[in-house]
Coordinates of N, CA and C in Angstrom, one line a residue:
X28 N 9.1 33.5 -57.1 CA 8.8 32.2 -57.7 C 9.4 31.1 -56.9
X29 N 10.6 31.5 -56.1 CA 11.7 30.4 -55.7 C 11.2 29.7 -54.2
X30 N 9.6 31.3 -53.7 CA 9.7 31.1 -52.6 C 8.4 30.0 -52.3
X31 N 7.4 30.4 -53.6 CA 6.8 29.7 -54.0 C 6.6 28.2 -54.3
X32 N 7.7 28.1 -54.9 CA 8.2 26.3 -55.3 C 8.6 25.8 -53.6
X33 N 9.4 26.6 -53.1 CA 9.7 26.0 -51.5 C 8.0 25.7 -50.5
X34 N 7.4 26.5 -50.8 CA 6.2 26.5 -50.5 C 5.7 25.1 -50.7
X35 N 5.1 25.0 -51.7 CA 4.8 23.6 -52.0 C 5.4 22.5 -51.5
X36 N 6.6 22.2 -51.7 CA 7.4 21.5 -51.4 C 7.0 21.3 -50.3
X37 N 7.7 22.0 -49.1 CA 7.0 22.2 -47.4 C 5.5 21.8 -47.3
X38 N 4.4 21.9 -48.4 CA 3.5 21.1 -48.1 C 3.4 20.1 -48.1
X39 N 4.0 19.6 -49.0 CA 4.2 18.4 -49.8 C 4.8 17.5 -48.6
X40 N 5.7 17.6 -47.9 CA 6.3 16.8 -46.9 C 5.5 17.2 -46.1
X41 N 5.3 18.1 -45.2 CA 4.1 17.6 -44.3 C 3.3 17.0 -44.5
X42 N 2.3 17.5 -45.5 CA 1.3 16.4 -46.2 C 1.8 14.9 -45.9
X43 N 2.7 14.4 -46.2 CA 3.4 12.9 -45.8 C 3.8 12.3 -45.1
X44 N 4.1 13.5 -44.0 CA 4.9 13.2 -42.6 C 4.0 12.3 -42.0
X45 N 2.8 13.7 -42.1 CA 1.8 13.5 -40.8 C 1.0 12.0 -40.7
X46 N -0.2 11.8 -41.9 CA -0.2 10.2 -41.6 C 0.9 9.3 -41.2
X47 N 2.1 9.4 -41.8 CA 2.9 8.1 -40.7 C 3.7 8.3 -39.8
X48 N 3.2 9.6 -39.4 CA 4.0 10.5 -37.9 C 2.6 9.4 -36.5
X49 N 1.5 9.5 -37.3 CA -0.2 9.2 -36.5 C 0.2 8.0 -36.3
X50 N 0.7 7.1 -37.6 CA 0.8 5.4 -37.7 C 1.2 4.8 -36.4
X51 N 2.4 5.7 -36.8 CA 3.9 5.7 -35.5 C 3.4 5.5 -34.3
X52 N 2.9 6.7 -33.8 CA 2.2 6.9 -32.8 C 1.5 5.7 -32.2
X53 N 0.6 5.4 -33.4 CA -0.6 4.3 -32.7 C 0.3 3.1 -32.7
X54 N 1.4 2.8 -33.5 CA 1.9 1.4 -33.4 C 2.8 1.4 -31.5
X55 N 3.0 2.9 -30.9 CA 4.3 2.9 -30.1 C 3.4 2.7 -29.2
X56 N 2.1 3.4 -29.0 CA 1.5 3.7 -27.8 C 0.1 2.8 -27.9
X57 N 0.2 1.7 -28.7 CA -0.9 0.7 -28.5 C -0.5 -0.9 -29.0
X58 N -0.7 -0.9 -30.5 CA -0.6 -2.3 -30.7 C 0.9 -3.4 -31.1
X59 N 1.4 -2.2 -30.2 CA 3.1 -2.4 -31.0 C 3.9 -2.0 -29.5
X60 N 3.3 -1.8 -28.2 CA 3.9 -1.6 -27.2 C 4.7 -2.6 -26.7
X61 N 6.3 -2.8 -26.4 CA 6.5 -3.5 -26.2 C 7.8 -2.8 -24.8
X62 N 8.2 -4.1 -24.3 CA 8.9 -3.6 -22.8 C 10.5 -3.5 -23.3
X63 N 11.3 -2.9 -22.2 CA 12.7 -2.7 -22.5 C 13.3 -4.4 -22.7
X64 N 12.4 -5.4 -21.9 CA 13.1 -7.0 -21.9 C 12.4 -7.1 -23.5
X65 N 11.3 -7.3 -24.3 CA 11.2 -8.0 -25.5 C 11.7 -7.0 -26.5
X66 N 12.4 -5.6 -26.7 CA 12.6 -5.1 -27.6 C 14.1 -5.5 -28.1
X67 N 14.9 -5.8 -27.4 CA 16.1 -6.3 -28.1 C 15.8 -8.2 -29.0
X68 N 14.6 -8.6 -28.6 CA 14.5 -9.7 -29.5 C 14.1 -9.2 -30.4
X69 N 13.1 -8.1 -30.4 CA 12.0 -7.4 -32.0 C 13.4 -7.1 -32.5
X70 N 14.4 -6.6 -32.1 CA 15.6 -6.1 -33.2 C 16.1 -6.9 -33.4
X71 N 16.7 -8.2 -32.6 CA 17.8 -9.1 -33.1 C 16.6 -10.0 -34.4
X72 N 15.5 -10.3 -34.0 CA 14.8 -10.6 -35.2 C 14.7 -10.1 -36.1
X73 N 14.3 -8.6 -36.5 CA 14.5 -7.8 -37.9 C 15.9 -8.1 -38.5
X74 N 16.7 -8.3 -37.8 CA 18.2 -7.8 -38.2 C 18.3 -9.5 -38.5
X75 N 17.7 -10.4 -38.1 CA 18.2 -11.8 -38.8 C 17.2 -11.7 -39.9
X76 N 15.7 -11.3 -40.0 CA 15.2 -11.7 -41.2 C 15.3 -10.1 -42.2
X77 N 16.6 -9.2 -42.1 CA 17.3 -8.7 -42.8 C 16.4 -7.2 -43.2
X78 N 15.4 -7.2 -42.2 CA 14.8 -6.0 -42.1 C 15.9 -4.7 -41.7
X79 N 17.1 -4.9 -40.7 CA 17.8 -3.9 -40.2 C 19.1 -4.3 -40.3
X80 N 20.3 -3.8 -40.1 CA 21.4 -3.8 -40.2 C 21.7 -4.5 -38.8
X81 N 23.2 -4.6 -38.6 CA 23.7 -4.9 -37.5 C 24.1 -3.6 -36.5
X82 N 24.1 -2.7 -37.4 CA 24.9 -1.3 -36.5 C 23.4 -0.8 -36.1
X83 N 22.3 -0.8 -37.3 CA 21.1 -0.5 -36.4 C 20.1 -1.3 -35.4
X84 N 20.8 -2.3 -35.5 CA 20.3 -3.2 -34.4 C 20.6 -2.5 -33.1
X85 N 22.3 -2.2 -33.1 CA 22.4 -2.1 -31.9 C 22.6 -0.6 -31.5
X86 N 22.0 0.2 -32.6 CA 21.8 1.9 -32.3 C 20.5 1.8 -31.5
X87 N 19.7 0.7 -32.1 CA 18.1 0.5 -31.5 C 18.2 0.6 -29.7
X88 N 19.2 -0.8 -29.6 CA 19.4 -1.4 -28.0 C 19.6 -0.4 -27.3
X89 N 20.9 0.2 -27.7 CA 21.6 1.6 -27.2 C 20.9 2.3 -26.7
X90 N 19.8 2.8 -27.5 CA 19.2 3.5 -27.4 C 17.2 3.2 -26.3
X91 N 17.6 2.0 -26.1 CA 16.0 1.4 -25.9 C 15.0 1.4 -26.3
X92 N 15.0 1.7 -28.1 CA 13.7 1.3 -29.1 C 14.1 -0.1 -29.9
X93 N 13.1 0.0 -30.3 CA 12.8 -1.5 -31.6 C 12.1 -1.3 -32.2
X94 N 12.3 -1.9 -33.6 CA 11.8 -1.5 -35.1 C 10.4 -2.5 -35.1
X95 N 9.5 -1.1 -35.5 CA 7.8 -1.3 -36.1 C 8.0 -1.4 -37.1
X96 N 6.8 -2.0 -37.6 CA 6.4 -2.1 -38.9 C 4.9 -1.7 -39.3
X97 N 4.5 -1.4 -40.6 CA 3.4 -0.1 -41.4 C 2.1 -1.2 -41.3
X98 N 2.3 -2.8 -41.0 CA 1.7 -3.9 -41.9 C 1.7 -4.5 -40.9
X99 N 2.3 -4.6 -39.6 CA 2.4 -5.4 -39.1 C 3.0 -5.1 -36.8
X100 N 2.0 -6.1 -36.2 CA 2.2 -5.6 -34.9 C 2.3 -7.3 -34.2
X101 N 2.4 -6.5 -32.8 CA 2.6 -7.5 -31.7 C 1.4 -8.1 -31.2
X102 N 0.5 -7.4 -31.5 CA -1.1 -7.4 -30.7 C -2.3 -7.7 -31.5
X103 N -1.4 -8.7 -33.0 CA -2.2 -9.6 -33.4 C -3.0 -10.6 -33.1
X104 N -4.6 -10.6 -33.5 CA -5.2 -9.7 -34.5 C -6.2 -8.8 -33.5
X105 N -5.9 -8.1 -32.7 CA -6.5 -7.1 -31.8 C -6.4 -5.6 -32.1
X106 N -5.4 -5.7 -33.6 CA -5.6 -4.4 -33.7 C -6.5 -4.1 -34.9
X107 N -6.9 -2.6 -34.9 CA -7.8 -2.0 -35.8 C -6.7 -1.3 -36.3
X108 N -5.6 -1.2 -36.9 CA -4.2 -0.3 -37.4 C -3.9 -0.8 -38.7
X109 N -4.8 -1.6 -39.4 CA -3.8 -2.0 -40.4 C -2.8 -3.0 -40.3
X110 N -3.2 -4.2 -38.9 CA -2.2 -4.6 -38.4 C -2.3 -6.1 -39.4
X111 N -1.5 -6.9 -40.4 CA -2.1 -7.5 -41.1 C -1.0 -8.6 -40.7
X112 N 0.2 -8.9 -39.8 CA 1.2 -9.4 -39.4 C 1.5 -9.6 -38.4
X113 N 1.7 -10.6 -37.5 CA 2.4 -10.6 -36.1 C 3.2 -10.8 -36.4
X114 N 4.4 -9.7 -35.7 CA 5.7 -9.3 -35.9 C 5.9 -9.9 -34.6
X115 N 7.0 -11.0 -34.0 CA 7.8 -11.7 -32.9 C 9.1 -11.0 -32.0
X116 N 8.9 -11.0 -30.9 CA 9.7 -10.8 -30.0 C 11.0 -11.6 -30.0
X117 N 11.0 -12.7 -30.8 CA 11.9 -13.7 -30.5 C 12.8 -13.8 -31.6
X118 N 14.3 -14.0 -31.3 CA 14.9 -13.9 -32.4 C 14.9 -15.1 -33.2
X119 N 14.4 -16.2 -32.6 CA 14.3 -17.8 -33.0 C 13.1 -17.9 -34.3
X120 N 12.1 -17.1 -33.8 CA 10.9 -16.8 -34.8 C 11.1 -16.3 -35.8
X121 N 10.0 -17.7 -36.9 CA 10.4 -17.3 -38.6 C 10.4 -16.1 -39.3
X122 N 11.2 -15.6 -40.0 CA 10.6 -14.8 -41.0 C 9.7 -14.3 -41.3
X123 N 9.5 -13.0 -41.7 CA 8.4 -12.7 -42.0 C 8.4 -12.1 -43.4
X124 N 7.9 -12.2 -44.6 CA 8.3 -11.0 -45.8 C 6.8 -10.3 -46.1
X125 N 7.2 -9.3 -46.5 CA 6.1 -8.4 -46.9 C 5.9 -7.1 -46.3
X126 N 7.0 -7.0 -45.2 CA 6.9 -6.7 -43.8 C 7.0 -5.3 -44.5
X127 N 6.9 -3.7 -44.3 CA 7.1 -2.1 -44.9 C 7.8 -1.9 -43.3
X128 N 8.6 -1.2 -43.5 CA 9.0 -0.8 -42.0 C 8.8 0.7 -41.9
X129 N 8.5 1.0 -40.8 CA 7.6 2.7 -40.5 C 8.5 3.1 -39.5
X130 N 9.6 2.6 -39.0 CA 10.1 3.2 -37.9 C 10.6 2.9 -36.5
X131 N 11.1 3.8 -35.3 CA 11.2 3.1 -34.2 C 10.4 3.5 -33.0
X132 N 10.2 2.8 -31.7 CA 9.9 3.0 -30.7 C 10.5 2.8 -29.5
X133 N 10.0 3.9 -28.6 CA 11.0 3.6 -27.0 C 9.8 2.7 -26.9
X134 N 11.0 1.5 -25.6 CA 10.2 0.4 -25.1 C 10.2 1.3 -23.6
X135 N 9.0 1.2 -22.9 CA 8.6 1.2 -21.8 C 7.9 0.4 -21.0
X136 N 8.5 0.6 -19.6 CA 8.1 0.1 -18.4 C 6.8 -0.1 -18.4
X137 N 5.6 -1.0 -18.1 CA 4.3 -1.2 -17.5 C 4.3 -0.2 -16.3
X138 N 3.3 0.8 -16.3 CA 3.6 0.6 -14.9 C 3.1 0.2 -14.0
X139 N 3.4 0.2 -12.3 CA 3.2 -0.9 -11.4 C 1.4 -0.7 -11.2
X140 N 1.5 -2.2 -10.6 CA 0.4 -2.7 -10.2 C -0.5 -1.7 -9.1
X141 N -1.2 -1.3 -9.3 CA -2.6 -0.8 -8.5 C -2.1 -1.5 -7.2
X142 N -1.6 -0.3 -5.9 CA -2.0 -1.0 -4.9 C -0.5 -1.5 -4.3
X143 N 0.4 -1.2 -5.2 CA 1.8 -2.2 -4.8 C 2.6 -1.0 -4.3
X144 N 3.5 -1.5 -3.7 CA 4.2 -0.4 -3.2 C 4.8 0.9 -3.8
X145 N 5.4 0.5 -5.5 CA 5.6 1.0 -5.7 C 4.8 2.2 -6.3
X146 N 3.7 1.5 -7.0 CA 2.7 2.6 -7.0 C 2.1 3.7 -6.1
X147 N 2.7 3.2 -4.8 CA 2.2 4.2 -3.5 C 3.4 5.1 -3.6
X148 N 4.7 4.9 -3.4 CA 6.0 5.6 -3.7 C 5.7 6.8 -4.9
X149 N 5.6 6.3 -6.2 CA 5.0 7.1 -7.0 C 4.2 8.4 -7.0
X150 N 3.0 7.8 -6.3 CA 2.3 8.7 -6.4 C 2.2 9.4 -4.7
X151 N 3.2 9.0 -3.9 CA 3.6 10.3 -2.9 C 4.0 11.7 -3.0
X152 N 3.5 12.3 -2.0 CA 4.3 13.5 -2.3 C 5.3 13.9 -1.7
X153 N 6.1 14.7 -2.5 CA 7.6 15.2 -2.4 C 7.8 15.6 -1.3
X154 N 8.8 15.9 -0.3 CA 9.3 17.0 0.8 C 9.9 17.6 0.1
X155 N 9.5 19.0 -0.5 CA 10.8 19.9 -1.2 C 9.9 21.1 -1.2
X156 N 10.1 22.7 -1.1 CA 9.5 23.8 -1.6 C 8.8 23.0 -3.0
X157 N 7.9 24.2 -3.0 CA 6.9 24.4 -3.5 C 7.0 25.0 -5.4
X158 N 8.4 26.1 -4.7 CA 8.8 26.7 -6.0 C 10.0 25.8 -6.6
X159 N 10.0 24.8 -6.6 CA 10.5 23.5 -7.0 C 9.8 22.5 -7.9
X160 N 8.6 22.7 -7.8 CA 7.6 22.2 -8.7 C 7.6 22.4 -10.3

């Protein structure tokens, strides 16, 4: 019976993870992508309009994510996510209330431009064996 009730249970959180495990996803890797320069504004902003603490402000930095929101993105109104808020990069920018918060994101690099050097760097190939790969 004991194993049973665990059973459920274990559904039951998966069952709930998963849609806002997907949300996540779509806010990190689309309408919520933001660079390692504008994520410490998205956090010093949460944390003034009292969305986040101060210690998680700067667990966020530390770390190179910034706090998303369930309601709300950067890449307003271009998203199809439920995006019902432009959430600001800037710590100067008003308040927002209403805001659900769903989580964090690593900020990443763009990468380079088609054609620039670095892009050619990149996509060179190695001098090293093979069984190194």
């Amino acid at each position: 019976m004991k194993e049973l009730l665990w059973g459920v249970v274990w559904l039951g959180v998966v069952g709930f993870a998963s849609p806002a495990e997907a949300q996540l996803s779509g806010r990190c890797g689309g309408d919520d992508n933001l660079t390692p320069q504008q994520a410490p504004g998205r956090n010093a902003w949460a944390r003034k309009c009292n969305y986040i603490s101060e210690a998680k402000e700067a667990i966020l930095n530390a770390d190179n994510e910034y706090q998303v929101f369930a309601n709300g993105c950067f890449q307003f109104p271009c998203s199809q996510n439920n995006c019902q808020f432009f959430v600001p990069v800037s710590p100067s920018a008003p308040c927002i209330t209403g805001l659900v918060m769903l989580g964090s994101c690593v900020a990443l690099a763009p990468p380079p431009p088609k054609g620039s050097l670095l892009a050619y760097l990149e996509g060179a190939p190695l001098d090293r064996p093979e069984w190194l790969f």
